[in-house]
Every structure is written in C-alpha cells, then in structure tokens.
Short mmCIF file of C-alpha atoms in Angstrom, two decimals:
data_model
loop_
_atom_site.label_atom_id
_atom_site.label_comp_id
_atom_site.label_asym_id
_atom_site.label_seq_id
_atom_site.Cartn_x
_atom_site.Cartn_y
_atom_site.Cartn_z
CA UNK A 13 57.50 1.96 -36.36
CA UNK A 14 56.47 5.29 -34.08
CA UNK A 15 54.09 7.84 -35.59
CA UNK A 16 55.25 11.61 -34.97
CA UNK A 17 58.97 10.43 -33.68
CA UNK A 18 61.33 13.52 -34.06
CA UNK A 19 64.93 13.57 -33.18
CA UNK A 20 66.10 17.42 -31.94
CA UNK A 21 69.05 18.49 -30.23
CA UNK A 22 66.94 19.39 -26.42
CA UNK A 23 65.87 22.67 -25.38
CA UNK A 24 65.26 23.34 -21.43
CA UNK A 25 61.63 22.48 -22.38
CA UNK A 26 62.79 19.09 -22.80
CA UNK A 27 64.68 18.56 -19.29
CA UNK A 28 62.27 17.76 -17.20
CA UNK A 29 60.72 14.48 -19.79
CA UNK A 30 64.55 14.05 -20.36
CA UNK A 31 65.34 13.33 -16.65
CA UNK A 32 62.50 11.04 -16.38
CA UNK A 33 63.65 9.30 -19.26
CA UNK A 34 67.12 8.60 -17.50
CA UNK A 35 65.39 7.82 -14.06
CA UNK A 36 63.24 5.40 -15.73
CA UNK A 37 65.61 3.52 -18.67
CA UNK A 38 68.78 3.50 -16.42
CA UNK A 39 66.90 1.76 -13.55
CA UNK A 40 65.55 -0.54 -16.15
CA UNK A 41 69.17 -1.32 -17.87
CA UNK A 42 70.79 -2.15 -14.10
CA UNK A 43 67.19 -4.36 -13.20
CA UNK A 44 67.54 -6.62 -16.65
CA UNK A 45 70.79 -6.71 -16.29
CA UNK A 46 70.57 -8.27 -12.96
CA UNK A 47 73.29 -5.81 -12.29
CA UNK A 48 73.44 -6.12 -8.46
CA UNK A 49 74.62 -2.54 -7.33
CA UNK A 50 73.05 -0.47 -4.53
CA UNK A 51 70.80 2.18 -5.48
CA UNK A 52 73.32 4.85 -4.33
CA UNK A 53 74.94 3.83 -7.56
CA UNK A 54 72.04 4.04 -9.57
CA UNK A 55 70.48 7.18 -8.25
CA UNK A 56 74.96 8.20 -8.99
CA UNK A 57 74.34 6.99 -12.47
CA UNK A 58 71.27 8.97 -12.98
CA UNK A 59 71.99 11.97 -11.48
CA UNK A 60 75.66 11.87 -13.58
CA UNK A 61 73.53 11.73 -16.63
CA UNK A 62 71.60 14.56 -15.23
CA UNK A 63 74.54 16.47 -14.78
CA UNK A 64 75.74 15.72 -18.24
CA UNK A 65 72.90 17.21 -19.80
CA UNK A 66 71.94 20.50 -17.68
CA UNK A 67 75.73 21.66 -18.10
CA UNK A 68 75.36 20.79 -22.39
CA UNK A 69 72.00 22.70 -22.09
CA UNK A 70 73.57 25.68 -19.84
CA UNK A 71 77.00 26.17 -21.87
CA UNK A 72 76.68 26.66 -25.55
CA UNK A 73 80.50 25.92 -25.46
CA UNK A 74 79.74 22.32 -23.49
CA UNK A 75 81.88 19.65 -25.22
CA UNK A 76 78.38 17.37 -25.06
CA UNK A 77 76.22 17.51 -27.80
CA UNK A 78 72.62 15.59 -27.01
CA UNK A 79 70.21 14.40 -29.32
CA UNK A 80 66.46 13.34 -28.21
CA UNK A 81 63.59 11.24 -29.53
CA UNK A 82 60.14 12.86 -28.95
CA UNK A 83 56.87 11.82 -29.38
CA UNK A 84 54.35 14.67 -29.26
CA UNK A 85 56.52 16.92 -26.04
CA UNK A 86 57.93 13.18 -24.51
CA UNK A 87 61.50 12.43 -24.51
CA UNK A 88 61.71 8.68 -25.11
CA UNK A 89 65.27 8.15 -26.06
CA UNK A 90 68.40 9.88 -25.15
CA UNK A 91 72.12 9.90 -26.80
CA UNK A 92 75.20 12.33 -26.80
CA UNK A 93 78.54 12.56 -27.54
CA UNK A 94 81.17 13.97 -25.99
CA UNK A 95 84.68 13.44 -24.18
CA UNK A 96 85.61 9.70 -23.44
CA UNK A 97 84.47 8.93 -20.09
CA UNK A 98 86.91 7.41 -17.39
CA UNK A 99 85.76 3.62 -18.31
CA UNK A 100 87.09 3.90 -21.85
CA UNK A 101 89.89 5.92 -20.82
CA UNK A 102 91.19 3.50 -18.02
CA UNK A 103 90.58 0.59 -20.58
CA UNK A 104 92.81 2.24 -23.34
CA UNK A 105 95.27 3.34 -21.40
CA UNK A 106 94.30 6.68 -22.66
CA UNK A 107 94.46 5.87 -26.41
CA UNK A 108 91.54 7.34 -27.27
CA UNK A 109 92.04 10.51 -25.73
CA UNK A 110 91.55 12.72 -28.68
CA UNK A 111 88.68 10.56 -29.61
CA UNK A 112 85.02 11.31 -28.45
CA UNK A 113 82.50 9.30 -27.31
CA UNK A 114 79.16 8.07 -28.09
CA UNK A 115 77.41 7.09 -24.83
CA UNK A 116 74.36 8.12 -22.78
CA UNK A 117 72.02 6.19 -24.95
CA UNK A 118 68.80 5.08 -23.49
CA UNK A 119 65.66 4.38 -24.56
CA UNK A 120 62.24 4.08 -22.31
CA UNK A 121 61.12 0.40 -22.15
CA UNK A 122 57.81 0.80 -23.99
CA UNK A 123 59.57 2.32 -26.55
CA UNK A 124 62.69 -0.12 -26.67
CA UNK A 125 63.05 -2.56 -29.97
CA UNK A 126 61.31 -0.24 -32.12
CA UNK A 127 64.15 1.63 -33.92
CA UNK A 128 64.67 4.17 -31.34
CA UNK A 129 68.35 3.72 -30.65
CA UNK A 130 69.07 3.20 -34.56
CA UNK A 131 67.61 6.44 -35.48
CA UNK A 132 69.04 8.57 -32.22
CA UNK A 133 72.66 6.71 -33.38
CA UNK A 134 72.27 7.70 -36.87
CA UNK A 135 71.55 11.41 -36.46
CA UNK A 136 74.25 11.81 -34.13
CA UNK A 137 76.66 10.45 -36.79
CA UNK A 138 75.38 12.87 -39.42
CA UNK A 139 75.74 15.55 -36.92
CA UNK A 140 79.45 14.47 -36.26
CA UNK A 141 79.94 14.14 -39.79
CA UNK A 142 78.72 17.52 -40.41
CA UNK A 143 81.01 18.81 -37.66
CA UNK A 144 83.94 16.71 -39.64
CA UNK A 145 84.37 14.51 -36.83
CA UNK A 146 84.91 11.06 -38.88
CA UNK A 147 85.99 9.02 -35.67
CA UNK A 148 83.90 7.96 -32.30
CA UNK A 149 84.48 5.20 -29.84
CA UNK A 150 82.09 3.87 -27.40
CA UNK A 151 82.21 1.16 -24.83
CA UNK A 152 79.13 -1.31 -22.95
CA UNK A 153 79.36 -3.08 -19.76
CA UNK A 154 75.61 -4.20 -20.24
CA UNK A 155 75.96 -8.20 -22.01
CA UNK A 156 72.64 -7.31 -23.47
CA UNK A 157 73.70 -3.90 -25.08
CA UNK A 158 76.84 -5.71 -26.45
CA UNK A 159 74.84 -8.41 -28.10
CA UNK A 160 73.33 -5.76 -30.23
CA UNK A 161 76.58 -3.49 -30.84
CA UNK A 162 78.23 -6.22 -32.08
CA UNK A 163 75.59 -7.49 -34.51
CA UNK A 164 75.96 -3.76 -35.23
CA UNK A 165 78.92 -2.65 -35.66
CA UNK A 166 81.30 -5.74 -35.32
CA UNK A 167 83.59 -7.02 -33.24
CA UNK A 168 84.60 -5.07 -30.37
CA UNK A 169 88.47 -2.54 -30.59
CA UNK A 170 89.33 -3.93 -26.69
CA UNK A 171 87.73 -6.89 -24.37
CA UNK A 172 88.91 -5.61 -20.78
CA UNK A 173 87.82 -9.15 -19.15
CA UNK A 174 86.22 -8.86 -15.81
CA UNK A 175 86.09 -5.39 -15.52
CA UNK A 176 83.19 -4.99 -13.82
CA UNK A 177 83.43 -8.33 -11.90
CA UNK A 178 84.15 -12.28 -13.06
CA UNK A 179 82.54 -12.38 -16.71
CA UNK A 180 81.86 -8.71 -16.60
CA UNK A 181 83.23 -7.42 -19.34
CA UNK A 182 83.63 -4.29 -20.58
CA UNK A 183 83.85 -3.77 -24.46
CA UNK A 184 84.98 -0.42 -26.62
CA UNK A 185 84.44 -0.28 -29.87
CA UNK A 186 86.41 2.30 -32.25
CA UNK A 187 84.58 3.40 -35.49
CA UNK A 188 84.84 5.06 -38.33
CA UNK A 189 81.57 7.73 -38.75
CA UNK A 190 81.32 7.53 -42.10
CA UNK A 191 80.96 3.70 -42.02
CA UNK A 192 77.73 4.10 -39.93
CA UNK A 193 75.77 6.96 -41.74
CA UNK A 194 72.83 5.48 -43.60
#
C-alpha cells in the first residue's frame, strides 16, 4: 500500500517526472527481460513514449488519453490508451482496427508490486467506460508482463509465436471494459 498515491490525467507540470519515469521503467523492463536489443532501440522506445505523451498533452483533440500515479509531485506509474499500435495491428491482421488500445503502462521499480499498475488499469477503464468505450485490446511481448495479464485477465485473444524471435511471443488480449471495472 502507498500513502498519498493519486491517479490524474497529466498536466505539463507532470512531463518532466513523467519522462523520467519512462527513461527509468522502460530500461528496467528490456534489462529483466534480458531483452538483448541495442540501446538505439531503447532510447527509440523511450523517446516514442515521449512522443506519445507531449502530442496527448499539446492537442486537446489527441486520440491518447494518459493517466499518472503521483506521489507528492512524482510520477511513478504511467498508462494510456489510444489507437492500436502497429504490433497489434500486424498481429490481427488489422482486426482490431476500430478497437483502442491499452498500452504504455509502466511503473518505476521501487514502486513495482505494490498495486500501481492495478489502480492506473482500473481508472483508465472507468474513464473509458465513462466515455462509453466498452471494448480495449492490448498486447505484451515482455514473458514477465504476460505472466501477470493472464492471471489477470485470462487467456490471451491471439499467440503470434516467435514474433519477436524463437519463443518470443507476442500476446493480445481483447476485453470487454465492463468486465474489468472494480
């Protein structure tokens, strides 16, 4: 349990704490997942989230909607939703086109297996609800992320085997909102 946690949709205030959040959780996901990329594509990763997130905060018509979990003025947990990104996509074969996506979610390490993620999730699905979205998809290439999604929310919608290398899967899960609100 974390004292004072607050989950907001981010102001500009909250870039700065929100980019070191990426820099430092991202770098963290590809390091226990003994992910062996080059640090071009980590610093790509990164700076995509980056991206992501100044356009949501500079367009008040952006398509991504980001939620973040504070303590005091630190962002320790990210998550948005928004248009299905080119993994899910290629995986469907575009099924889920008119479906949006839950992704960006990262927590900082000290903060990790605490509840973070679980809270961040469930706001955003009262926000989508609230917005009358009552369908999201998501997919994880991480094997430790997909341990938890599936305790979570079952077993995967596809299994596109190998897809980031032999026994790199990538799974995509299709939900119903509703079904996750608590």
């Amino acid at each position: 349990m974390i004292n004072n946690l607050s989950i907001i949709r981010p102001t500009k205030d909250d870039i700065e704490s929100a980019y070191t959040t990426f820099e430092v959780s991202i770098a963290d996901a590809f390091e226990k997942e003994e992910i062996e990329d080059s640090k071009e594509d980590i610093l790509r990763e990164i700076q995509h989230k980056k991206n992501l997130l100044k356009s949501s905060l500079n367009d008040p018509d952006s398509k991504v909607h980001f939620l973040v979990a504070k303590v005091e003025n630190k962002v320790i947990g990210i998550v948005s939703f928004g248009p299905c990104g080119k993994e899910i996509k290629n995986c469907t074969n575009n099924e889920f086109d008119s479906i949006g996506e839950l992704g960006s979610l990262y927590i900082l390490p000290d903060y990790q297996d605490k509840g973070v993620g679980s809270k961040l999730i469930n706001s955003m699905l009262k926000y989508l609800n609230k917005l009358g979205i009552e369908e999201f998809c998501f997919d994880s290439g991480y094997s430790r992320a997909q341990k938890r999604w599936i305790k979570k929310f079952g077993k995967p919608y596809i299994i596109a085997k190998d897809y980031w290398g032999e026994d790199g899967d990538n799974m995509i899960w299709l939900c119903k909102v509703k079904d996750y609100i608590t």
